[in-house]
Amino acid sequence: MSNTFLSEFLLITNIHTVLMIFLLIGVFLIISKMSKKLKFNKLMITSIFIGLILGIFIQAVAKFPDDPTSITWINEVTAWYGLFGNGFMDLLKMIVVPLVLVSIIRVIMNMKDDNLGKLTFRSMTMFFVTTAIAAIIAIVVANLFKLGTNLEVVNSSNEVREIVSLPSTIRGLLPSNPVQAMAEGNTVAVVIFAVFLGLAIRRLRRKYMDIIKPFIDLVEAFYKIIVSVAITVIKMMPYAVVPLMASTIASRGVKSLLDVTDFILALYISVVIMFLVHIIIIAASGMNPITYIKNSSKALILAFTSRSSLGTLPVTMEVLTDNLNVDLGTASFVTSLGSNMGMNGCAGIYPALVSVMIANMAGVQMNFTFYVMLIIVITISSLGIAGIPGTATMAVSVVISGMGMASYFPLAGAIIAIDPILDMGRTMLNVNGAMTAAVAVDNSLNRNNKKESKVA
């Protein structure tokens, strides 16, 4: 009974577990004192380095094992660290749906008649174009690194995940059951439902303003409340970053990264190049790149450590509206779509790198036609995987199946094994892509509105 209590309920069977928990509490006390002296962005950057050092320290105490998951006390430590790190992400996810719902309703009911169509078209165009660019960059980098040519073929039990057709996926995004869509975190469906509510309010208030006025006031009041809740949760971020980073490093191990160093380098180099492309788009949209990087760092750091585009959504929206002066309507609409489609990292760079690697490992001939088809498949599938858990793995499944290489999916086993390390950079790029799209779309809408007002 005692052993069961310690090993299965309390999850403390080793002195190392106790020491690492107290060490984390000590780090929290240090962060609490630092928060009084450092600005939030600097505190976030400091926290990520503390988490990195803590993760390496845990590995060092365990003598850098080949398989950290086989060591009981490391599993216990990551579970306790997950209480703080993943618990924070759960709080963020708690406010995602109500924040998106009320923000979109509020925006639509106050939006100009001709802006909604432009906003939708330009947002989707930005996501498709940037995803295609991300795929091209990854293909070039993958060939420069010659991914797969020297990689040992790994037998894996991984199988291609079930693929849903594009028409079925798009239909699945429609809110046939709005409550279920909210429960599943299908933000695209929530956005569609909110748009219909917003449009109904716009139409009805011309004749029935006295009847719907209480609901309008409720929307405005609820928006103020949910924003206040979001700010309260966001203040906890530095305390979550440390255990998120530490548990990722501790659970994956250092040695597991050495066998696929080339792929890791290729992915992060691709991420950096695509990030620079985003910066160019930001500059072309009239915003100072340095100002952008400085003001967006909070969302990027959280995305990097949490590996959740959807969980980062409240912070992304706050950064766009408060720090980057993006219109609330544009920020809400574009980032909500961006958390489910057009992900430059997960649906652009990653499947392109894996496809080239698998093609080299399997001896598939790659010519100009192959690459053009790969870019097209990646761009289209960036919509087809919207709202599906395990987005990156699903993206790979869809793409390699579309390229006729489904039978070679097990060759990606070594890459999937270190997915959390890769997912950090991918998710950060996903969020940055959504913010870039929001800035660019907002600038284009404001520019057009200014031109129209001058003509008038």
Coordinates of C-alpha atoms in Angstrom, one line a residue:
M1 CA 0.0 0.0 0.0
S2 CA 2.8 2.4 0.9
N3 CA 4.7 1.7 -2.3
T4 CA 1.5 2.2 -4.4
F5 CA 0.8 5.5 -2.5
L6 CA 4.3 6.8 -3.3
S7 CA 4.8 5.5 -6.8
E8 CA 1.3 5.9 -8.3
F9 CA -0.4 8.7 -6.3
L10 CA 2.2 10.9 -4.8
L11 CA 4.8 10.2 -7.5
I12 CA 7.7 10.6 -5.2
T13 CA 9.9 7.5 -4.8
N14 CA 13.3 9.0 -4.9
I15 CA 15.2 11.7 -3.0
H16 CA 16.1 13.2 -6.4
T17 CA 12.4 13.9 -7.0
V18 CA 12.1 15.8 -3.7
L19 CA 15.3 17.8 -4.3
M20 CA 14.2 18.8 -7.9
I21 CA 10.8 19.9 -6.6
F22 CA 12.3 22.0 -3.9
L23 CA 14.8 23.4 -6.4
L24 CA 12.0 24.5 -8.6
I25 CA 10.3 26.2 -5.7
G26 CA 13.6 28.0 -5.0
V27 CA 13.7 29.2 -8.5
F28 CA 10.1 30.5 -8.2
L29 CA 11.2 32.6 -5.2
I30 CA 14.1 34.0 -7.2
I31 CA 11.8 34.9 -10.1
S32 CA 9.4 36.5 -7.6
K33 CA 12.2 38.8 -6.4
M34 CA 13.5 39.5 -9.9
S35 CA 10.0 40.5 -11.1
K36 CA 10.3 43.6 -8.9
K37 CA 13.4 44.7 -10.7
L38 CA 13.2 43.4 -14.3
K39 CA 10.7 44.3 -17.0
F40 CA 8.4 41.5 -18.1
N41 CA 10.2 40.8 -21.4
K42 CA 13.6 40.6 -19.7
L43 CA 12.2 38.4 -17.0
M44 CA 10.7 36.0 -19.6
I45 CA 14.1 35.7 -21.4
T46 CA 15.8 35.1 -18.0
S47 CA 13.2 32.4 -17.2
I48 CA 13.8 30.5 -20.4
F49 CA 17.6 30.3 -19.7
I50 CA 17.0 29.3 -16.1
G51 CA 14.7 26.5 -17.4
L52 CA 17.3 25.4 -19.9
I53 CA 20.0 25.2 -17.2
L54 CA 17.6 23.4 -14.8
G55 CA 16.8 20.8 -17.5
I56 CA 20.5 20.2 -18.2
F57 CA 21.2 19.9 -14.5
I58 CA 18.5 17.2 -14.1
Q59 CA 20.1 15.4 -17.0
A60 CA 23.6 15.7 -15.4
V61 CA 22.3 14.3 -12.1
A62 CA 20.9 11.3 -14.1
K63 CA 24.3 11.0 -15.8
F64 CA 22.9 11.9 -19.2
P65 CA 21.0 8.7 -19.9
D66 CA 20.2 7.4 -23.4
D67 CA 16.6 7.0 -22.6
P68 CA 15.5 9.4 -19.8
T69 CA 11.9 8.1 -19.8
S70 CA 13.3 4.8 -18.4
I71 CA 14.4 6.5 -15.2
T72 CA 11.5 6.7 -12.7
W73 CA 12.5 9.8 -10.8
I74 CA 12.9 11.8 -14.0
N75 CA 9.4 10.8 -15.0
E76 CA 8.2 11.9 -11.5
V77 CA 10.0 15.2 -11.8
T78 CA 8.5 16.0 -15.2
A79 CA 5.1 15.1 -13.9
W80 CA 5.4 17.5 -11.0
Y81 CA 7.0 20.2 -13.3
G82 CA 4.0 19.6 -15.6
L83 CA 1.7 20.6 -12.8
F84 CA 3.1 24.1 -13.0
G85 CA 4.0 24.4 -16.7
N86 CA 1.1 22.5 -18.3
G87 CA -1.2 23.8 -15.6
F88 CA -0.5 27.3 -16.7
M89 CA -1.2 26.3 -20.3
D90 CA -4.5 24.8 -19.2
L91 CA -5.5 28.2 -17.7
L92 CA -4.6 29.9 -20.9
K93 CA -6.7 27.4 -22.9
M94 CA -9.5 28.0 -20.4
I95 CA -9.9 31.6 -21.7
V96 CA -9.2 30.9 -25.4
V97 CA -12.8 30.0 -26.5
P98 CA -14.6 32.7 -24.5
L99 CA -12.0 35.3 -25.6
V100 CA -12.3 34.4 -29.3
L101 CA -16.1 34.2 -29.2
V102 CA -16.8 37.5 -27.5
S103 CA -14.0 39.3 -29.3
I104 CA -15.3 38.3 -32.8
I105 CA -18.9 39.1 -31.9
R106 CA -17.8 42.5 -30.6
V107 CA -15.7 43.2 -33.7
I108 CA -18.3 42.1 -36.2
M109 CA -21.2 44.0 -34.7
N110 CA -19.0 47.2 -34.9
M111 CA -17.3 46.6 -38.2
K112 CA -17.8 48.4 -41.4
D113 CA -19.9 46.6 -44.0
D114 CA -17.2 46.1 -46.6
N115 CA -14.4 45.1 -44.3
L116 CA -15.3 41.5 -43.4
G117 CA -14.9 40.1 -46.9
K118 CA -11.6 41.9 -47.3
L119 CA -10.4 40.7 -43.9
T120 CA -11.2 37.0 -44.7
F121 CA -9.7 37.0 -48.2
R122 CA -6.5 38.8 -47.2
S123 CA -6.0 36.7 -44.1
M124 CA -6.3 33.4 -46.0
T125 CA -4.1 34.7 -48.8
M126 CA -1.4 35.7 -46.4
F127 CA -1.4 32.3 -44.7
F128 CA -1.3 30.4 -48.0
V129 CA 1.5 32.5 -49.5
T130 CA 3.7 32.4 -46.4
T131 CA 3.2 28.6 -46.0
A132 CA 4.3 28.2 -49.6
I133 CA 7.4 30.4 -49.0
A134 CA 8.2 28.3 -45.9
A135 CA 8.0 25.1 -47.9
I136 CA 10.4 26.5 -50.5
I137 CA 12.9 27.6 -47.9
A138 CA 12.8 24.2 -46.2
I139 CA 13.3 22.3 -49.5
V140 CA 16.4 24.4 -50.3
V141 CA 17.8 23.9 -46.8
A142 CA 17.0 20.2 -46.8
N143 CA 19.0 19.8 -50.0
L144 CA 21.9 21.8 -48.8
F145 CA 22.1 19.5 -45.7
K146 CA 21.4 16.4 -47.9
L147 CA 19.0 15.2 -45.3
G148 CA 18.5 11.4 -45.3
T149 CA 21.5 10.6 -47.5
N150 CA 23.7 9.6 -44.5
L151 CA 20.9 8.8 -42.0
E152 CA 20.6 5.2 -40.8
V153 CA 17.3 3.7 -41.8
V154 CA 15.4 3.3 -38.5
N155 CA 12.8 0.6 -38.2
S156 CA 9.8 2.1 -36.5
S157 CA 6.3 1.0 -35.6
N158 CA 5.0 4.5 -36.5
E159 CA 2.2 4.4 -39.1
V160 CA 0.6 7.0 -41.3
R161 CA -2.2 8.6 -39.4
E162 CA -5.7 8.4 -40.8
I163 CA -6.1 11.2 -43.3
V164 CA -9.3 13.1 -43.7
S165 CA -10.1 14.5 -47.1
L166 CA -10.0 18.3 -47.7
P167 CA -13.8 18.6 -48.3
S168 CA -14.5 16.5 -45.1
T169 CA -12.1 18.6 -43.1
I170 CA -13.6 21.9 -44.3
R171 CA -17.1 20.6 -43.5
G172 CA -15.8 19.5 -40.1
L173 CA -14.9 23.1 -39.4
L174 CA -18.5 24.2 -39.7
P175 CA -20.1 24.6 -36.3
S176 CA -22.9 22.0 -36.6
N177 CA -22.7 21.9 -32.8
P178 CA -21.3 25.2 -31.5
V179 CA -21.0 23.9 -27.9
Q180 CA -19.0 20.8 -29.1
A181 CA -16.8 23.1 -31.2
M182 CA -16.1 25.2 -28.1
A183 CA -15.3 22.0 -26.0
E184 CA -12.9 20.7 -28.7
G185 CA -11.2 24.1 -29.1
N186 CA -12.1 24.3 -32.8
T187 CA -11.5 28.0 -33.0
V188 CA -12.4 28.2 -36.7
A189 CA -15.8 26.9 -36.0
V190 CA -16.1 29.3 -33.0
V191 CA -15.1 32.2 -35.3
I192 CA -17.8 31.2 -37.9
F193 CA -20.4 30.9 -35.2
A194 CA -19.4 34.3 -33.7
V195 CA -19.5 35.9 -37.2
F196 CA -23.1 34.8 -37.6
L197 CA -24.0 36.2 -34.2
G198 CA -22.3 39.5 -35.0
L199 CA -23.9 39.8 -38.3
A200 CA -27.3 39.1 -36.8
I201 CA -26.8 41.9 -34.2
R202 CA -25.8 44.3 -36.9
R203 CA -28.9 43.5 -38.9
L204 CA -31.4 43.5 -36.0
R205 CA -30.2 46.6 -34.2
R206 CA -31.6 48.8 -37.0
K207 CA -35.2 47.9 -36.0
Y208 CA -34.9 46.1 -32.7
M209 CA -32.2 48.0 -30.9
D210 CA -34.3 48.3 -27.7
I211 CA -34.7 44.5 -27.6
I212 CA -31.1 43.4 -28.3
K213 CA -29.4 46.3 -26.4
P214 CA -29.1 44.1 -23.2
F215 CA -27.2 41.5 -25.2
I216 CA -24.9 44.1 -26.7
D217 CA -24.2 45.4 -23.2
L218 CA -23.5 41.9 -22.1
V219 CA -21.0 41.3 -24.9
E220 CA -19.2 44.6 -24.0
A221 CA -19.2 43.7 -20.2
F222 CA -18.1 40.1 -20.8
Y223 CA -15.3 41.3 -23.1
K224 CA -13.9 43.5 -20.3
I225 CA -14.1 40.7 -17.8
I226 CA -12.4 38.0 -19.9
V227 CA -9.6 40.5 -20.8
S228 CA -9.1 41.1 -17.1
V229 CA -8.9 37.3 -16.5
A230 CA -6.4 37.0 -19.4
I231 CA -4.1 39.6 -17.9
T232 CA -4.2 37.9 -14.6
V233 CA -3.2 34.6 -16.1
I234 CA -0.5 36.1 -18.3
K235 CA 1.2 37.6 -15.3
M236 CA 2.1 34.0 -14.3
M237 CA 4.0 33.3 -17.5
P238 CA 7.6 33.5 -16.1
Y239 CA 6.8 30.9 -13.5
A240 CA 5.5 28.5 -16.2
V241 CA 8.3 29.0 -18.7
V242 CA 10.9 27.5 -16.3
P243 CA 9.3 24.1 -15.7
L244 CA 8.1 23.9 -19.3
M245 CA 11.6 24.3 -20.6
A246 CA 13.2 22.2 -17.9
S247 CA 10.9 19.2 -18.4
T248 CA 11.3 19.3 -22.2
I249 CA 15.1 19.0 -21.9
A250 CA 15.0 16.5 -19.0
S251 CA 12.5 14.1 -20.7
R252 CA 14.1 14.1 -24.1
G253 CA 17.7 13.9 -23.1
V254 CA 20.9 15.2 -24.7
K255 CA 22.1 12.0 -26.4
S256 CA 18.8 11.5 -28.2
L257 CA 19.5 14.7 -30.1
L258 CA 23.0 13.8 -31.4
D259 CA 21.8 11.2 -34.0
V260 CA 19.6 13.7 -35.8
T261 CA 21.7 16.9 -35.3
D262 CA 21.6 17.6 -39.1
F263 CA 17.8 17.6 -39.1
I264 CA 17.5 19.8 -36.0
L265 CA 20.0 22.3 -37.5
A266 CA 18.1 22.2 -40.8
L267 CA 14.8 22.9 -39.1
Y268 CA 16.0 25.8 -37.0
I269 CA 17.9 27.3 -39.8
S270 CA 14.8 27.2 -41.9
V271 CA 12.8 28.7 -39.0
V272 CA 15.4 31.6 -38.8
I273 CA 15.2 32.3 -42.5
M274 CA 11.4 32.2 -42.5
F275 CA 11.4 34.5 -39.5
L276 CA 13.5 37.0 -41.5
V277 CA 10.9 36.7 -44.3
H278 CA 8.3 37.6 -41.7
I279 CA 10.4 40.6 -40.6
I280 CA 10.6 41.8 -44.3
I281 CA 6.8 41.6 -44.5
I282 CA 6.6 43.5 -41.2
A283 CA 8.9 46.2 -42.6
A284 CA 6.9 46.4 -45.8
S285 CA 3.8 46.9 -43.7
G286 CA 5.3 50.1 -42.2
M287 CA 6.4 48.8 -38.8
N288 CA 9.9 49.0 -37.5
P289 CA 11.3 45.4 -37.3
I290 CA 13.2 46.1 -34.1
T291 CA 10.1 47.5 -32.4
Y292 CA 8.2 44.5 -33.6
I293 CA 10.7 42.0 -32.2
K294 CA 10.9 43.8 -28.9
N295 CA 7.1 44.1 -28.5
S296 CA 6.3 40.5 -29.7
S297 CA 8.9 38.7 -27.6
K298 CA 6.4 37.8 -24.9
A299 CA 4.2 35.8 -27.2
L300 CA 7.2 34.2 -29.0
I301 CA 8.8 33.0 -25.8
L302 CA 5.6 31.5 -24.6
A303 CA 5.1 29.8 -27.9
F304 CA 8.6 28.4 -27.9
T305 CA 8.4 27.0 -24.4
S306 CA 4.8 25.8 -24.4
R307 CA 4.7 24.4 -27.9
S308 CA 1.0 25.4 -28.2
S309 CA -0.2 27.9 -30.8
L310 CA -3.7 27.7 -29.5
G311 CA -2.6 28.0 -25.9
T312 CA -0.6 31.1 -26.8
L313 CA -3.6 32.7 -28.5
P314 CA -4.7 35.0 -25.6
V315 CA -1.1 36.3 -25.3
T316 CA -0.8 36.7 -29.1
M317 CA -3.9 38.8 -29.2
E318 CA -2.8 40.9 -26.3
V319 CA 0.6 41.6 -27.9
L320 CA -1.0 42.6 -31.2
T321 CA -3.5 45.0 -29.7
D322 CA -1.6 46.5 -26.8
N323 CA 2.0 46.4 -28.0
L324 CA 1.7 46.5 -31.8
N325 CA -1.4 48.7 -32.1
V326 CA -3.2 46.3 -34.4
D327 CA -6.9 46.7 -34.6
L328 CA -8.7 44.4 -32.2
G329 CA -11.0 43.0 -35.0
T330 CA -8.0 42.1 -37.2
A331 CA -6.0 40.7 -34.3
S332 CA -8.9 38.5 -33.1
F333 CA -9.9 37.3 -36.6
V334 CA -6.5 36.6 -38.1
T335 CA -4.9 34.9 -35.0
S336 CA -7.9 32.8 -34.5
L337 CA -7.6 31.5 -38.1
G338 CA -3.8 31.2 -37.7
S339 CA -4.1 28.9 -34.7
N340 CA -5.8 26.4 -37.0
M341 CA -4.5 26.9 -40.5
G342 CA -1.5 28.2 -42.5
M343 CA 1.0 27.2 -39.8
N344 CA 4.4 28.1 -41.3
G345 CA 6.3 25.9 -39.0
C346 CA 4.2 22.8 -38.5
A347 CA 2.5 22.7 -41.9
G348 CA 5.2 24.4 -44.0
I349 CA 8.8 23.8 -43.0
Y350 CA 8.4 20.5 -41.1
P351 CA 6.6 18.4 -43.7
A352 CA 8.9 19.8 -46.5
L353 CA 12.1 18.7 -44.5
V354 CA 10.7 15.3 -43.6
S355 CA 9.5 14.7 -47.2
V356 CA 12.9 15.4 -48.7
M357 CA 14.6 13.3 -46.0
I358 CA 12.3 10.4 -46.6
A359 CA 12.7 10.7 -50.4
N360 CA 16.5 10.5 -50.0
M361 CA 16.3 7.6 -47.6
A362 CA 14.0 5.7 -49.9
G363 CA 15.8 6.5 -53.1
V364 CA 12.9 8.4 -54.6
Q365 CA 13.9 10.5 -57.6
M366 CA 13.4 14.3 -56.9
N367 CA 13.2 16.6 -59.9
F368 CA 11.6 19.9 -60.6
T369 CA 8.1 18.4 -60.9
F370 CA 8.5 16.6 -57.6
Y371 CA 9.3 19.9 -55.8
V372 CA 6.5 21.8 -57.5
M373 CA 4.0 19.1 -56.5
L374 CA 5.5 19.1 -52.9
I375 CA 4.9 22.8 -52.6
I376 CA 1.4 22.6 -53.9
V377 CA 0.5 19.6 -51.6
I378 CA 2.0 21.4 -48.5
T379 CA 0.1 24.6 -49.3
I380 CA -3.2 22.9 -49.7
S381 CA -2.8 20.6 -46.8
S382 CA -2.0 23.5 -44.5
L383 CA -5.8 24.1 -44.5
G384 CA -6.7 20.4 -44.6
I385 CA -5.1 19.7 -41.2
A386 CA -6.9 22.5 -39.4
G387 CA -8.1 21.8 -35.9
I388 CA -6.6 18.3 -35.7
P389 CA -4.5 17.3 -32.7
G390 CA -0.9 16.4 -33.5
T391 CA -0.8 18.9 -36.3
A392 CA 2.8 18.4 -37.3
T393 CA 2.6 14.6 -37.5
M394 CA -0.7 14.8 -39.4
A395 CA 0.9 17.4 -41.8
V396 CA 3.7 14.9 -42.6
S397 CA 1.2 12.1 -43.0
V398 CA -0.9 14.1 -45.4
V399 CA 2.0 15.4 -47.4
I400 CA 4.0 12.2 -47.9
S401 CA 0.7 10.4 -48.8
G402 CA 0.0 13.1 -51.3
M403 CA 3.4 12.6 -52.7
G404 CA 2.9 8.8 -53.0
M405 CA 5.4 7.9 -50.2
A406 CA 3.0 6.8 -47.5
S407 CA 4.7 3.4 -47.2
Y408 CA 7.9 5.1 -46.2
F409 CA 6.4 6.9 -43.2
P410 CA 8.2 4.6 -40.6
L411 CA 11.5 6.1 -41.8
A412 CA 10.6 9.2 -39.9
G413 CA 10.7 7.4 -36.6
A414 CA 14.0 8.9 -35.4
I415 CA 12.7 12.4 -36.1
I416 CA 9.3 11.9 -34.4
A417 CA 11.1 10.6 -31.3
I418 CA 12.6 14.1 -30.7
D419 CA 9.5 16.0 -31.8
P420 CA 9.2 18.2 -28.7
I421 CA 12.6 19.7 -29.4
L422 CA 11.5 20.4 -33.0
D423 CA 8.1 21.6 -32.0
M424 CA 9.5 24.5 -29.9
G425 CA 10.9 26.3 -33.0
R426 CA 7.9 25.2 -35.2
T427 CA 5.3 26.6 -32.8
M428 CA 7.2 29.9 -32.4
L429 CA 7.2 30.3 -36.1
N430 CA 3.5 29.5 -36.3
V431 CA 2.7 32.2 -33.8
N432 CA 5.0 34.7 -35.5
G433 CA 3.4 33.9 -38.9
A434 CA 0.0 34.7 -37.4
M435 CA 1.2 37.9 -35.9
T436 CA 2.9 38.9 -39.2
A437 CA -0.3 38.2 -41.1
A438 CA -2.3 40.3 -38.6
V439 CA 0.1 43.2 -39.0
A440 CA 0.1 43.0 -42.8
V441 CA -3.7 42.7 -43.1
D442 CA -4.3 45.4 -40.6
N443 CA -2.0 47.8 -42.5
S444 CA -3.7 47.0 -45.8
L445 CA -7.2 47.6 -44.4
N446 CA -6.2 50.8 -42.7
R447 CA -4.4 52.1 -45.8
N448 CA -7.5 51.4 -47.9
N449 CA -9.8 53.1 -45.4
K450 CA -7.5 56.2 -45.4
K451 CA -7.7 56.3 -49.2
E452 CA -11.4 56.0 -49.2
S453 CA -11.8 58.8 -46.6
K454 CA -9.6 61.1 -48.7
V455 CA -11.6 60.3 -51.8
A456 CA -14.8 61.0 -49.9

